[in-house]
Amino acid sequence: MDVQEVRLKLKAELDTLEARSGRLTRHLRREDEALPDDWEERGTSLSNDEVVEALDLKTRARIDAIRAAIGRIDDGSWGECLECGRDIAPARILAVPTTRMCIKCASKANHA
Ligand SMILES: [Zn+2]
């Protein structure tokens, strides 16, 4: 797999996530439906919001990571470890294209 293929895959995932994030945001802003008048239903609806909100945050974090990875592909820094500046092993970067650290630095960071 070459870099451009990775970029295309990331872009496709980004499009999907952006569509999902838009739906989640609309849901949270109640653009689709108003809060139910019934108090009991309203409670259920609001506790669903917490789940949706958590999902929305996760989706946004993933969107940011993918945007950043595409940016690095475009500026040529993709595949370089942010910490030590060495090349990230191809198997690792292809499996996790959004990673910013080589396996050594990532495990150090996790243990820090
Ligand atoms: Zn490193």
Short mmCIF file of C-alpha atoms and ligand atoms in Angstrom, two decimals:
data_model
loop_
_atom_site.label_atom_id
_atom_site.label_comp_id
_atom_site.label_asym_id
_atom_site.label_seq_id
_atom_site.Cartn_x
_atom_site.Cartn_y
_atom_site.Cartn_z
CA MET A 1 0.00 0.00 0.00
CA ASP A 2 1.43 3.41 -0.82
CA VAL A 3 0.90 6.75 0.85
CA GLN A 4 -1.74 7.95 -1.59
CA GLU A 5 -3.80 4.83 -0.96
CA VAL A 6 -3.58 5.47 2.76
CA ARG A 7 -4.61 9.06 2.17
CA LEU A 8 -7.67 7.94 0.17
CA LYS A 9 -8.68 5.52 2.89
CA LEU A 10 -8.31 8.17 5.55
CA LYS A 11 -10.29 10.64 3.47
CA ALA A 12 -13.10 8.12 3.02
CA GLU A 13 -13.21 7.46 6.76
CA LEU A 14 -13.15 11.20 7.39
CA ASP A 15 -16.17 11.75 5.14
CA THR A 16 -18.11 9.02 6.96
CA LEU A 17 -17.21 10.41 10.37
CA GLU A 18 -18.06 13.97 9.39
CA ALA A 19 -21.48 12.85 8.23
CA ARG A 20 -21.98 10.99 11.52
CA SER A 21 -20.77 13.94 13.56
CA GLY A 22 -23.20 16.21 11.73
CA ARG A 23 -26.04 13.85 12.59
CA LEU A 24 -24.98 13.66 16.24
CA THR A 25 -24.70 17.43 16.50
CA ARG A 26 -28.14 17.90 14.96
CA HIS A 27 -29.50 15.37 17.41
CA LEU A 28 -27.92 17.17 20.37
CA ARG A 29 -29.22 20.52 19.16
CA ARG A 30 -32.65 18.95 18.66
CA GLU A 31 -32.89 20.08 15.10
CA ASP A 32 -34.54 16.78 14.24
CA GLU A 33 -37.07 16.64 17.02
CA ALA A 34 -38.11 18.69 20.00
CA LEU A 35 -37.82 17.40 23.56
CA PRO A 36 -40.87 15.31 24.42
CA ASP A 37 -43.47 17.04 26.58
CA ASP A 38 -43.85 14.00 28.77
CA TRP A 39 -41.43 14.25 31.74
CA GLU A 40 -40.64 10.59 31.82
CA GLU A 41 -39.86 10.53 28.11
CA ARG A 42 -37.87 13.68 28.52
CA GLY A 43 -35.69 11.99 31.13
CA THR A 44 -34.98 9.09 28.80
CA SER A 45 -34.21 11.46 25.99
CA LEU A 46 -31.76 13.44 28.11
CA SER A 47 -29.92 10.38 29.34
CA ASN A 48 -29.61 9.27 25.71
CA ASP A 49 -27.98 12.62 25.12
CA GLU A 50 -25.10 11.68 27.39
CA VAL A 51 -24.43 8.62 25.28
CA VAL A 52 -24.71 10.61 22.08
CA GLU A 53 -22.46 13.30 23.50
CA ALA A 54 -19.77 10.79 24.42
CA LEU A 55 -19.99 9.29 20.95
CA ASP A 56 -19.84 12.75 19.44
CA LEU A 57 -16.66 13.55 21.39
CA LYS A 58 -15.06 10.30 20.28
CA THR A 59 -16.06 10.96 16.69
CA ARG A 60 -14.60 14.45 16.80
CA ALA A 61 -11.33 13.22 18.32
CA ARG A 62 -11.05 10.66 15.54
CA ILE A 63 -11.84 13.32 12.92
CA ASP A 64 -9.06 15.52 14.33
CA ALA A 65 -6.59 12.63 14.31
CA ILE A 66 -7.43 11.78 10.69
CA ARG A 67 -7.26 15.40 9.56
CA ALA A 68 -3.86 15.70 11.22
CA ALA A 69 -2.65 12.49 9.57
CA ILE A 70 -3.78 13.71 6.13
CA GLY A 71 -2.02 17.00 6.85
CA ARG A 72 1.19 15.13 7.63
CA ILE A 73 0.87 13.07 4.46
CA ASP A 74 0.53 16.32 2.52
CA ASP A 75 3.47 18.03 4.18
CA GLY A 76 5.66 14.95 4.03
CA SER A 77 6.07 14.39 7.75
CA TRP A 78 3.78 11.36 7.87
CA GLY A 79 5.57 8.26 9.08
CA GLU A 80 8.10 10.18 11.15
CA CYS A 81 8.06 9.76 14.90
CA LEU A 82 7.10 12.97 16.66
CA GLU A 83 9.33 12.08 19.61
CA CYS A 84 12.56 10.76 18.18
CA GLY A 85 12.20 11.80 14.53
CA ARG A 86 12.99 8.32 13.24
CA ASP A 87 10.78 6.53 10.74
CA ILE A 88 7.85 4.68 12.20
CA ALA A 89 7.92 1.01 11.11
CA PRO A 90 5.85 0.58 7.92
CA ALA A 91 3.76 -2.23 9.45
CA ARG A 92 2.80 0.04 12.33
CA ILE A 93 2.07 3.19 10.36
CA LEU A 94 0.03 1.26 7.78
CA ALA A 95 -1.96 -0.48 10.51
CA VAL A 96 -2.46 2.76 12.46
CA PRO A 97 -2.05 5.61 9.96
CA THR A 98 -2.97 8.22 12.56
CA THR A 99 -0.16 7.28 14.94
CA ARG A 100 2.43 9.95 15.65
CA MET A 101 5.01 7.88 17.45
CA CYS A 102 7.18 4.87 16.77
CA ILE A 103 6.50 1.80 18.85
CA LYS A 104 9.40 2.56 21.22
CA CYS A 105 8.32 6.10 21.99
CA ALA A 106 4.64 5.12 22.17
CA SER A 107 5.31 2.45 24.76
CA LYS A 108 7.50 4.86 26.72
CA ALA A 109 4.69 7.44 26.60
CA ASN A 110 2.17 4.85 27.78
CA HIS A 111 4.31 3.92 30.73
CA ALA A 112 5.09 7.51 31.67
ZN ZN B 1 10.17 7.43 18.30
#
